[in-house]
Coordinates of C-alpha atoms in Angstrom, one line a residue:
M218 CA 0.1 -0.4 0.0
A219 CA 1.5 3.2 -0.7
R220 CA 2.1 6.0 2.1
L221 CA 0.0 8.8 2.0
D222 CA 1.7 12.0 2.4
G223 CA 0.7 14.2 5.7
V224 CA -1.1 17.5 6.0
S225 CA 1.7 20.0 7.1
G226 CA -1.6 22.8 7.2
L227 CA -3.6 22.2 9.9
H228 CA -6.7 24.6 11.3
T229 CA -5.3 24.6 14.5
H230 CA -1.0 24.9 14.1
E231 CA 1.0 25.1 11.1
V232 CA 3.5 21.0 11.7
Q233 CA 6.9 22.8 11.3
N234 CA 10.7 21.5 12.7
Q235 CA 9.6 18.3 12.3
P236 CA 11.6 15.7 10.3
A237 CA 9.8 14.1 7.2
P238 CA 8.9 10.2 7.5
A239 CA 11.8 8.9 6.1
G240 CA 11.4 7.1 2.7
D241 CA 13.2 4.1 1.2
R242 CA 16.9 3.0 2.1
D243 CA 19.2 0.2 1.2
L244 CA 21.0 -0.8 4.3
W245 CA 23.9 -2.3 2.3
Q246 CA 24.8 1.1 0.0
D247 CA 24.0 3.1 3.1
D248 CA 26.6 1.3 5.2
P249 CA 30.4 2.0 3.8
A250 CA 31.5 0.5 7.2
M251 CA 30.0 -2.5 6.6
R252 CA 30.7 -3.1 2.9
R253 CA 35.1 -2.3 3.9
M254 CA 34.9 -6.0 5.6
L255 CA 33.6 -8.5 3.4
P256 CA 35.0 -9.5 -0.1
G257 CA 34.5 -6.8 -2.5
D258 CA 32.6 -8.9 -5.1
G259 CA 31.1 -12.3 -5.7
A260 CA 27.5 -13.9 -5.5
G261 CA 27.4 -13.5 -1.8
V262 CA 28.5 -9.6 -2.1
D263 CA 25.6 -9.9 -4.4
G264 CA 23.1 -11.4 -2.2
L265 CA 23.6 -9.4 0.5
A266 CA 23.2 -5.7 -2.1
R267 CA 20.2 -7.3 -2.5
Y268 CA 19.2 -8.1 1.2
G269 CA 20.2 -4.8 2.2
E270 CA 18.0 -3.1 -0.2
L271 CA 14.6 -5.2 0.5
L272 CA 15.3 -4.5 4.5
G273 CA 15.3 -1.5 3.8
R274 CA 12.0 -0.2 1.8
C275 CA 9.0 1.0 3.4
A276 CA 6.5 -1.6 3.2
T277 CA 9.6 -3.7 5.0
R278 CA 9.8 -1.6 8.2
D279 CA 6.2 -1.5 8.2
A280 CA 5.6 -5.4 8.3
A281 CA 8.6 -5.5 10.9
R282 CA 6.1 -2.8 12.8
E283 CA 2.8 -5.1 12.2
A284 CA 4.9 -8.8 13.2
N285 CA 5.9 -6.2 16.5
R286 CA 2.5 -5.3 17.0
H287 CA 0.8 -8.5 16.9
P288 CA 2.7 -10.7 18.8
P289 CA 2.1 -14.7 18.3
E290 CA -0.7 -16.7 20.4
L291 CA -0.8 -19.9 21.5
C292 CA -3.3 -22.4 20.4
L293 CA -3.5 -25.1 22.4
F294 CA -6.8 -26.7 22.0
D295 CA -9.7 -27.0 19.3
S296 CA -13.2 -26.1 19.6
G297 CA -13.6 -29.7 20.5
G298 CA -11.0 -29.9 22.8
R299 CA -8.9 -31.6 20.6
R300 CA -4.6 -30.8 21.6
L301 CA -3.5 -28.2 18.6
D302 CA -0.5 -27.3 20.6
E303 CA 0.3 -25.0 17.3
V304 CA 1.4 -20.9 17.5
K305 CA -0.5 -18.5 14.9
F306 CA 1.3 -15.6 13.6
H307 CA 0.7 -12.6 12.3
P308 CA 1.2 -12.9 8.0
A309 CA 3.9 -9.6 8.8
Y310 CA 6.0 -12.1 10.6
H311 CA 5.5 -15.3 7.6
Q312 CA 6.5 -12.3 5.1
M313 CA 9.8 -11.8 6.9
M314 CA 10.4 -15.2 7.7
S315 CA 9.7 -15.7 3.7
M316 CA 12.4 -12.8 2.3
S317 CA 15.4 -14.1 5.0
V318 CA 14.9 -17.7 4.1
A319 CA 14.6 -16.9 0.1
A320 CA 17.8 -15.0 1.2
G321 CA 19.6 -17.9 2.5
Y322 CA 20.5 -16.3 6.0
H323 CA 20.3 -19.7 7.5
A324 CA 22.1 -21.6 4.7
V325 CA 25.0 -19.4 2.6
A326 CA 27.5 -20.1 5.3
W327 CA 27.1 -24.1 4.8
Q328 CA 26.3 -24.1 0.8
G329 CA 30.0 -23.5 -0.4
G330 CA 30.5 -19.7 -1.1
E331 CA 33.1 -17.6 -0.8
A332 CA 33.1 -16.1 3.1
G333 CA 30.3 -17.4 3.5
H334 CA 30.0 -17.2 7.2
R335 CA 30.9 -13.8 6.6
T336 CA 28.0 -13.4 4.5
H337 CA 25.5 -15.3 7.4
A338 CA 27.0 -12.6 9.8
A339 CA 26.5 -9.9 7.6
M340 CA 22.8 -10.7 7.6
V341 CA 22.2 -10.9 10.4
Y342 CA 23.3 -7.6 10.9
L343 CA 21.5 -6.3 8.2
A344 CA 18.3 -8.2 9.0
S345 CA 18.7 -7.0 13.3
Q346 CA 18.2 -3.0 12.6
V347 CA 14.7 -3.9 10.7
E348 CA 13.1 -6.9 12.3
P349 CA 15.2 -9.0 15.0
G350 CA 12.3 -11.1 16.2
H351 CA 12.4 -13.5 13.5
C352 CA 16.3 -13.7 13.1
C353 CA 15.8 -16.7 16.0
P354 CA 14.5 -19.1 14.6
L355 CA 17.0 -18.8 11.4
T356 CA 20.0 -18.5 13.7
M357 CA 18.6 -21.6 15.5
T358 CA 19.0 -23.4 12.1
Y359 CA 21.8 -22.2 10.6
A360 CA 23.5 -23.2 14.1
A361 CA 22.1 -26.6 14.2
Y362 CA 23.2 -27.6 10.8
P363 CA 26.7 -28.9 11.7
V364 CA 25.6 -31.1 14.2
L365 CA 22.7 -32.5 11.4
R366 CA 25.3 -32.9 9.0
A367 CA 27.6 -35.1 11.4
A368 CA 24.8 -37.2 12.4
S369 CA 23.9 -41.1 10.9
G370 CA 21.2 -42.7 10.9
L371 CA 18.5 -40.0 11.3
P372 CA 15.8 -41.3 9.0
G373 CA 15.6 -39.0 5.7
D374 CA 17.4 -35.9 4.6
W375 CA 17.5 -33.3 7.3
A376 CA 20.3 -31.8 6.8
D377 CA 19.5 -31.0 3.5
R378 CA 16.6 -29.5 3.6
M379 CA 17.5 -27.2 6.3
L380 CA 19.4 -25.5 3.5
S381 CA 16.7 -24.9 1.4
H382 CA 15.4 -21.7 0.6
R383 CA 12.0 -21.5 0.6
Y384 CA 10.2 -21.2 3.7
D385 CA 7.0 -23.1 4.2
P386 CA 5.7 -23.1 7.6
S387 CA 2.8 -25.9 7.1
V388 CA 2.5 -28.8 9.5
Q389 CA 3.1 -31.9 8.2
P390 CA 6.3 -34.0 8.7
M391 CA 9.4 -32.8 7.1
A392 CA 9.5 -35.4 3.9
A393 CA 5.9 -33.4 2.4
K394 CA 8.0 -30.0 3.3
A395 CA 9.9 -27.7 1.0
G396 CA 11.7 -26.6 3.9
V397 CA 12.1 -26.9 7.2
T398 CA 13.8 -24.9 11.0
V399 CA 15.4 -26.1 13.4
G400 CA 15.4 -24.9 17.4
M401 CA 16.6 -26.1 20.5
A402 CA 15.0 -26.7 23.5
M403 CA 17.6 -27.2 26.3
T404 CA 17.4 -24.8 29.8
E405 CA 15.4 -26.5 32.6
K406 CA 13.6 -24.3 35.6
Q407 CA 16.4 -26.1 38.4
G408 CA 19.7 -25.9 35.8
G409 CA 19.7 -22.4 33.6
S410 CA 23.1 -22.7 32.6
D411 CA 23.7 -25.3 34.3
I412 CA 22.6 -27.8 31.7
R413 CA 24.4 -31.1 33.6
A414 CA 21.3 -30.4 35.8
N415 CA 19.1 -31.2 33.4
T416 CA 16.5 -34.3 34.5
T417 CA 14.5 -34.8 31.2
R418 CA 14.7 -38.2 31.1
A419 CA 15.5 -40.5 27.4
E420 CA 14.8 -43.9 27.4
A421 CA 15.2 -46.4 24.9
D422 CA 12.8 -47.6 22.2
G423 CA 13.9 -50.0 19.9
A424 CA 16.5 -47.8 17.9
N425 CA 14.8 -45.1 18.8
W426 CA 14.3 -43.2 21.8
R427 CA 11.4 -41.3 24.1
L428 CA 12.0 -38.0 26.4
T429 CA 9.6 -36.9 29.3
G430 CA 10.6 -34.1 31.3
H431 CA 10.0 -30.3 30.8
K432 CA 12.1 -27.4 29.3
W433 CA 11.6 -23.9 30.5
F434 CA 12.8 -22.5 27.6
C435 CA 12.3 -23.8 24.0
S436 CA 13.3 -20.9 21.1
A437 CA 11.2 -20.9 18.4
P438 CA 8.7 -24.2 19.1
M439 CA 6.7 -23.8 15.7
S440 CA 10.1 -25.2 14.6
D441 CA 10.5 -28.4 12.7
A442 CA 12.2 -30.2 15.4
F443 CA 14.4 -29.2 17.9
L444 CA 17.5 -29.9 19.7
T445 CA 17.6 -31.1 23.3
L446 CA 19.9 -32.8 26.0
A447 CA 18.0 -35.4 28.0
Q448 CA 19.2 -37.7 30.8
A449 CA 20.0 -41.3 29.1
P450 CA 21.4 -44.3 31.2
G451 CA 25.2 -43.5 29.9
G452 CA 24.5 -39.8 30.9
L453 CA 23.1 -36.6 29.4
T454 CA 22.9 -37.5 25.7
C455 CA 21.6 -34.8 22.6
F456 CA 18.9 -36.0 20.4
L457 CA 17.0 -34.2 17.7
V458 CA 13.0 -34.4 18.6
P459 CA 10.4 -34.2 15.5
R460 CA 7.7 -31.8 16.0
W461 CA 5.4 -34.0 12.8
L462 CA 5.4 -37.8 12.5
D463 CA 4.7 -39.4 9.1
Q464 CA 1.8 -40.5 12.0
G465 CA 0.8 -37.3 12.9
R466 CA 1.6 -35.2 15.8
N467 CA 5.0 -36.3 18.3
A468 CA 4.0 -36.0 21.9
I469 CA 5.5 -32.6 22.4
R470 CA 2.9 -30.3 24.8
L471 CA 3.3 -26.5 24.8
Q472 CA 2.7 -25.1 27.8
R473 CA 2.3 -21.7 27.8
L474 CA 4.2 -19.0 25.3
K475 CA 6.7 -16.5 27.6
D476 CA 6.1 -12.7 27.7
K477 CA 9.0 -11.3 26.9
L478 CA 11.0 -7.8 27.4
G479 CA 11.4 -8.0 24.1
N480 CA 11.6 -9.9 20.3
R481 CA 8.3 -10.3 20.1
S482 CA 7.2 -11.1 16.5
N483 CA 9.1 -14.5 17.5
A484 CA 7.7 -16.8 19.6
S485 CA 9.4 -18.5 23.3
A486 CA 7.7 -21.1 25.1
E487 CA 7.6 -23.4 28.1
I488 CA 6.9 -27.0 26.9
E489 CA 6.9 -30.9 28.3
Y490 CA 8.0 -34.1 26.0
D491 CA 5.0 -36.7 26.9
C492 CA 7.3 -39.9 25.8
A493 CA 7.9 -37.7 22.8
L494 CA 9.8 -39.9 20.0
A495 CA 13.4 -38.4 19.8
W496 CA 16.6 -39.8 17.8
Q497 CA 20.0 -39.4 19.5
L498 CA 22.9 -37.3 18.0
G499 CA 26.5 -38.3 19.0
E500 CA 27.2 -40.7 21.4
E501 CA 25.6 -41.3 24.8
G502 CA 26.6 -39.3 27.9
N503 CA 28.3 -36.2 25.1
G504 CA 25.5 -34.6 24.7
V505 CA 27.3 -31.6 26.1
R506 CA 29.9 -31.3 24.0
T507 CA 27.7 -32.4 21.0
I508 CA 25.2 -29.0 21.4
L509 CA 28.1 -27.3 22.1
E510 CA 28.3 -27.1 18.2
M511 CA 25.4 -25.7 18.1
V512 CA 26.2 -22.8 20.5
H513 CA 29.6 -21.7 19.0
H514 CA 27.2 -20.9 16.2
T515 CA 25.0 -19.0 17.8
R516 CA 27.2 -16.8 19.9
L517 CA 28.5 -15.5 16.4
D518 CA 25.0 -14.7 16.0
T519 CA 24.7 -13.0 19.2
A520 CA 28.0 -10.8 18.8
M521 CA 26.3 -9.7 15.2
A522 CA 23.3 -8.5 16.5
P523 CA 23.9 -6.0 18.3
A524 CA 26.0 -4.7 16.2
G525 CA 23.1 -3.9 14.0
L526 CA 20.5 -3.0 17.3
M527 CA 23.1 -0.5 17.7
R528 CA 22.9 0.5 13.8
A529 CA 19.7 0.5 13.3
A530 CA 19.2 3.5 16.5
L531 CA 22.3 5.4 15.1
R532 CA 20.2 6.0 12.1
E533 CA 17.5 6.8 13.6
A534 CA 18.9 9.6 15.7
V535 CA 21.2 10.8 13.1
H536 CA 17.3 11.2 10.8
W537 CA 16.2 13.5 13.5
V538 CA 19.0 15.6 14.5
S539 CA 19.3 16.2 10.4
H540 CA 15.7 17.9 10.3
R541 CA 15.6 19.0 13.6
S542 CA 16.6 22.8 15.2
A543 CA 17.1 24.4 18.5
F544 CA 17.8 27.6 19.1
Q545 CA 18.1 28.5 16.3
R546 CA 20.3 26.0 15.6
R547 CA 20.0 21.5 13.6
L548 CA 20.2 19.6 16.5
V549 CA 23.6 17.7 14.2
D550 CA 25.6 21.1 13.3
Q551 CA 25.6 21.8 17.5
P552 CA 29.0 20.9 18.7
L553 CA 27.8 18.8 21.9
M554 CA 25.0 16.8 19.9
R555 CA 28.4 15.7 17.2
A556 CA 30.5 14.4 20.4
V557 CA 27.4 12.2 21.8
L558 CA 26.9 10.7 17.8
A559 CA 30.9 10.0 17.3
D560 CA 30.9 8.6 20.8
L561 CA 28.2 6.1 19.7
V562 CA 29.8 5.3 16.0
L563 CA 32.5 4.1 17.8
D564 CA 31.2 1.6 19.9
W565 CA 29.2 0.0 16.3
Q566 CA 32.5 0.3 14.5
G567 CA 34.0 -1.6 16.7
S568 CA 31.0 -3.8 17.6
L569 CA 31.1 -5.0 14.0
A570 CA 34.4 -4.8 13.4
L571 CA 35.0 -6.9 15.9
G572 CA 32.5 -9.8 14.9
M573 CA 33.2 -9.8 11.6
L574 CA 37.2 -10.5 12.2
V575 CA 35.7 -13.4 14.5
A576 CA 33.2 -14.4 11.1
Q577 CA 36.2 -14.5 9.4
S578 CA 37.6 -17.4 11.4
F579 CA 34.8 -19.1 11.3
D580 CA 34.7 -19.1 7.1
G581 CA 38.7 -20.7 7.3
Q582 CA 39.2 -24.1 8.3
D583 CA 41.9 -25.0 9.6
P584 CA 43.2 -25.6 13.5
Q585 CA 44.4 -22.1 13.8
D586 CA 40.7 -20.8 12.7
R587 CA 38.9 -22.6 14.9
A588 CA 41.4 -21.8 17.6
F589 CA 40.8 -18.4 17.6
A590 CA 37.0 -18.6 17.0
R591 CA 36.7 -20.0 19.7
I592 CA 37.9 -17.4 22.2
G593 CA 37.2 -14.3 19.8
V594 CA 33.3 -15.1 19.2
A595 CA 32.9 -15.1 23.0
L596 CA 34.8 -11.7 23.6
A597 CA 33.0 -9.9 20.9
K598 CA 29.6 -11.1 22.0
Y599 CA 30.7 -10.1 25.9
L600 CA 31.6 -6.6 24.5
S601 CA 29.1 -6.1 22.4
N602 CA 26.4 -6.8 24.5
K603 CA 27.9 -5.1 27.2
L604 CA 27.7 -1.8 24.7
C605 CA 24.6 -2.1 22.9
P606 CA 21.8 -0.8 25.0
T607 CA 24.0 2.2 26.5
V608 CA 23.7 3.2 22.8
V609 CA 20.4 2.4 21.9
A610 CA 19.3 4.0 25.2
E611 CA 22.1 7.3 24.1
A612 CA 19.9 7.2 20.8
M613 CA 16.3 7.1 22.4
E614 CA 18.2 10.6 24.4
V615 CA 19.3 12.4 21.1
M616 CA 15.0 11.5 20.1
G617 CA 14.2 13.2 23.3
G618 CA 10.2 12.3 24.0
M619 CA 10.1 11.0 20.5
G620 CA 12.5 8.3 20.9
Y621 CA 10.4 6.7 23.4
V622 CA 7.0 6.3 21.7
E623 CA 6.2 4.1 19.5
D624 CA 5.8 6.1 16.6
T625 CA 9.1 5.9 15.7
P626 CA 11.6 1.9 15.5
L627 CA 13.5 3.3 19.3
P628 CA 11.2 1.6 21.6
L629 CA 11.2 -1.5 19.4
L630 CA 15.1 -1.6 19.9
Y631 CA 15.9 -0.9 23.1
R632 CA 13.5 -3.6 24.7
E633 CA 15.6 -5.7 22.1
A634 CA 19.4 -4.8 23.3
P635 CA 19.8 -6.6 26.5
L636 CA 18.4 -10.0 25.1
N637 CA 21.4 -11.2 22.7
G638 CA 24.1 -10.7 26.0
I639 CA 21.3 -13.1 28.0
W640 CA 21.2 -15.4 25.4
E641 CA 23.1 -18.2 25.1
G642 CA 25.5 -17.3 28.2
S643 CA 24.7 -14.4 29.8
G644 CA 28.0 -12.4 30.7
N645 CA 29.7 -13.9 33.7
I646 CA 29.1 -17.7 31.9
I647 CA 31.3 -15.9 28.6
C648 CA 33.2 -14.6 30.6
L649 CA 34.4 -17.7 32.6
D650 CA 34.7 -19.5 29.6
V651 CA 37.1 -17.2 28.3
L652 CA 39.3 -18.2 31.2
R653 CA 38.5 -22.0 31.0
T654 CA 39.1 -21.4 26.8
L655 CA 42.7 -19.6 27.4
A656 CA 43.4 -22.3 30.0
R657 CA 42.6 -25.2 28.5
D658 CA 43.7 -24.5 24.6
P659 CA 47.1 -23.5 24.3
L660 CA 46.3 -23.0 20.8
A661 CA 43.1 -20.8 20.9
A662 CA 45.7 -18.4 24.3
R663 CA 48.6 -18.7 20.7
M664 CA 45.9 -17.4 18.3
L665 CA 44.9 -14.5 20.3
A666 CA 48.3 -13.5 20.9
A667 CA 49.2 -13.4 17.3
R668 CA 46.0 -11.4 16.1
L669 CA 47.0 -8.6 18.3
D670 CA 50.6 -8.9 17.4
A671 CA 49.6 -8.7 14.6
V672 CA 49.0 -4.8 14.6
Q673 CA 51.8 -4.5 16.3
G674 CA 53.7 -1.4 14.6
H675 CA 51.0 0.4 13.9
D676 CA 49.6 3.1 16.6
P677 CA 52.1 3.6 19.7
A678 CA 49.7 3.8 22.2
L679 CA 47.9 1.1 20.9
D680 CA 51.1 -0.9 21.4
A681 CA 51.5 0.7 24.9
A682 CA 48.0 -0.5 25.6
L683 CA 48.5 -4.2 24.4
A684 CA 51.7 -4.4 26.9
Q685 CA 50.2 -2.6 29.6
H686 CA 47.4 -5.5 29.4
R687 CA 50.2 -7.9 29.2
A688 CA 52.0 -6.7 32.6
R689 CA 48.9 -6.6 34.1
W690 CA 47.9 -10.0 33.4
G691 CA 50.1 -13.5 32.8
A692 CA 48.9 -16.5 32.5
D693 CA 46.4 -17.6 35.7
V694 CA 43.9 -14.9 35.5
P695 CA 41.9 -14.8 38.6
E696 CA 38.2 -15.3 38.6
A697 CA 36.9 -12.1 40.1
E698 CA 38.6 -10.3 37.2
A699 CA 37.6 -11.7 34.5
R700 CA 35.2 -9.6 32.8
W701 CA 38.0 -6.6 33.4
F702 CA 40.0 -8.9 31.5
A703 CA 37.3 -10.0 28.9
E704 CA 36.5 -6.5 28.3
R705 CA 39.9 -5.5 28.0
S706 CA 41.0 -8.2 25.8
A707 CA 37.7 -7.3 23.9
L708 CA 38.7 -4.0 23.2
L709 CA 41.8 -4.4 22.6
L710 CA 41.3 -7.3 20.0
A711 CA 38.3 -4.3 18.1
A712 CA 41.3 -2.3 18.0
A713 CA 43.2 -4.4 16.1
A714 CA 39.8 -5.1 13.4
L715 CA 39.8 -1.4 12.8
V716 CA 43.5 -1.1 12.4
D717 CA 43.1 -3.7 9.6
S718 CA 39.8 -2.7 8.3
A719 CA 38.1 1.2 8.8
E720 CA 39.3 4.1 8.1
P721 CA 41.9 5.8 9.8
A722 CA 40.3 7.9 12.1
I723 CA 38.0 5.6 13.5
A724 CA 40.8 3.3 14.4
E725 CA 43.1 6.3 16.2
T726 CA 39.9 7.9 18.6
F727 CA 39.0 4.3 19.6
I728 CA 42.1 3.5 20.7
Q729 CA 42.5 7.1 22.2
T730 CA 39.5 6.8 23.7
R731 CA 38.9 2.9 24.6
L732 CA 42.0 2.2 26.2
V733 CA 44.3 5.5 26.8
G734 CA 44.0 8.4 27.6
D735 CA 41.6 10.3 30.3
R736 CA 37.6 9.6 29.2
G737 CA 34.5 9.7 31.1
R738 CA 32.2 6.9 31.5
L739 CA 29.7 8.2 29.5
G740 CA 28.8 9.2 26.0
G741 CA 30.5 12.5 24.8
A742 CA 33.5 12.2 26.3
I743 CA 35.2 13.2 22.4
S744 CA 37.2 16.3 21.7
G745 CA 35.6 18.5 18.8
R746 CA 37.8 17.8 16.4
S747 CA 37.7 14.5 16.6
A748 CA 33.9 14.4 16.4
Q749 CA 34.2 15.9 12.9
R750 CA 36.6 13.3 11.6
I751 CA 34.4 10.1 13.2
L752 CA 31.2 11.6 11.6
A753 CA 32.1 12.5 8.3
V754 CA 33.4 8.8 7.6
G755 CA 31.1 6.5 10.0
L756 CA 27.9 8.5 8.9
P757 CA 28.2 9.8 5.6
F758 CA 24.7 11.1 5.3
A759 CA 24.6 13.0 8.8
G760 CA 23.5 16.7 7.7
E761 CA 21.3 15.1 4.6

């Protein structure tokens, strides 16, 4: 439907000093920072260009708003009292899913193209700017693929069907569908992150298994199957639980949908397995190691999504200040406003560069790349998610009261900002994982050191910060200092990524304001000259 132009000349007053609604945007062409971080040509970049253009259209942004205004509904029974255990979504949600599945969000990393994981990471970044809720089932499907690809004895071509670029929300067995999605049901009430405390039981049923128990969080309950953990006789084991069988519904009972702060377009549920049919994945008793392959890949997405949220919030703030005046000056021309925006740009671009550096290691095939991916993704997830809520809140404040109103995207972005820091390991879990990885995986420690050493000599301030970091922490980091250590390590790694991939003004000022010198804890602690340089290269559309 075409957008109507509003009438400014009203009987009671003239509408003035209000930015016009933003028209179609191109999220790919509009983002030179993102484009610098990917190979310059090829099918992956062409696909990203098309995806970014589609996501930026007014019609897509309108669909995203509708998907969040009309959250999913739980349908437990039909009119006669027969169980349905289904979730009903607004058509706008299905529109978003169709667009992203067709683009290959969930599949491109596994289909043999150049820079597949970087292309996937860029899609996460782009989609999160518009409608982050529908990313959940696609991220889960992306992350589950290597687990199912390695499995033996599964009935049907689950792995192949997961790579389909056709979205099929129909309720029927996998063999009858054009494409499938795979979710995860791992968390239980009593354990939370301590998944070894899970009590769901697995009992052998011939070559299959039957699961009985309760799951406190089931991500994307309308997926076609779920990776899950249960206690088998040989210990905690990983299973694939299909939602539909050839003979009908599997015994997966939806209890309720979670009433979440954000991520509203996406359903999250409590479920019960009531002797549900399941297929074993990996060795019996080796469930944690098996499912950690999925968790490892979801962490890449939780590192990239906050960069997208930050970018979206900044884009709205810049549009506002470029078209609004106060005290006879445009807001974007006021020195303090420019200092705040420039500071936010540094947080966003540091997170983006760090996430893409890590995604590049996911594309690597040798042990060194895999080792760096293990440590790098944890550091990127931690830093980006600690920065994201503050950046979004500052962008909201830039817009004043309008930023707090649902007429703008800022409330959606603000509700979403804490999510990825909680999902797949909250801050303390991630920082303790960093310490464990460095202690138990010497290759990961060497690869982290090598990445930081590779940029030595480019900036004396960065060299000094790295030397100070290593003098402060040797091989044994106290557990109580895990957050401090992870933050500094991630900032150093982000600076190294910016040295390699960003405009010099961005990298230089990031180092000066994040790693050395005096700086306040709040946004806007940056000099006027530095702010001018950063906005010129970081937000070239500022003042449009």
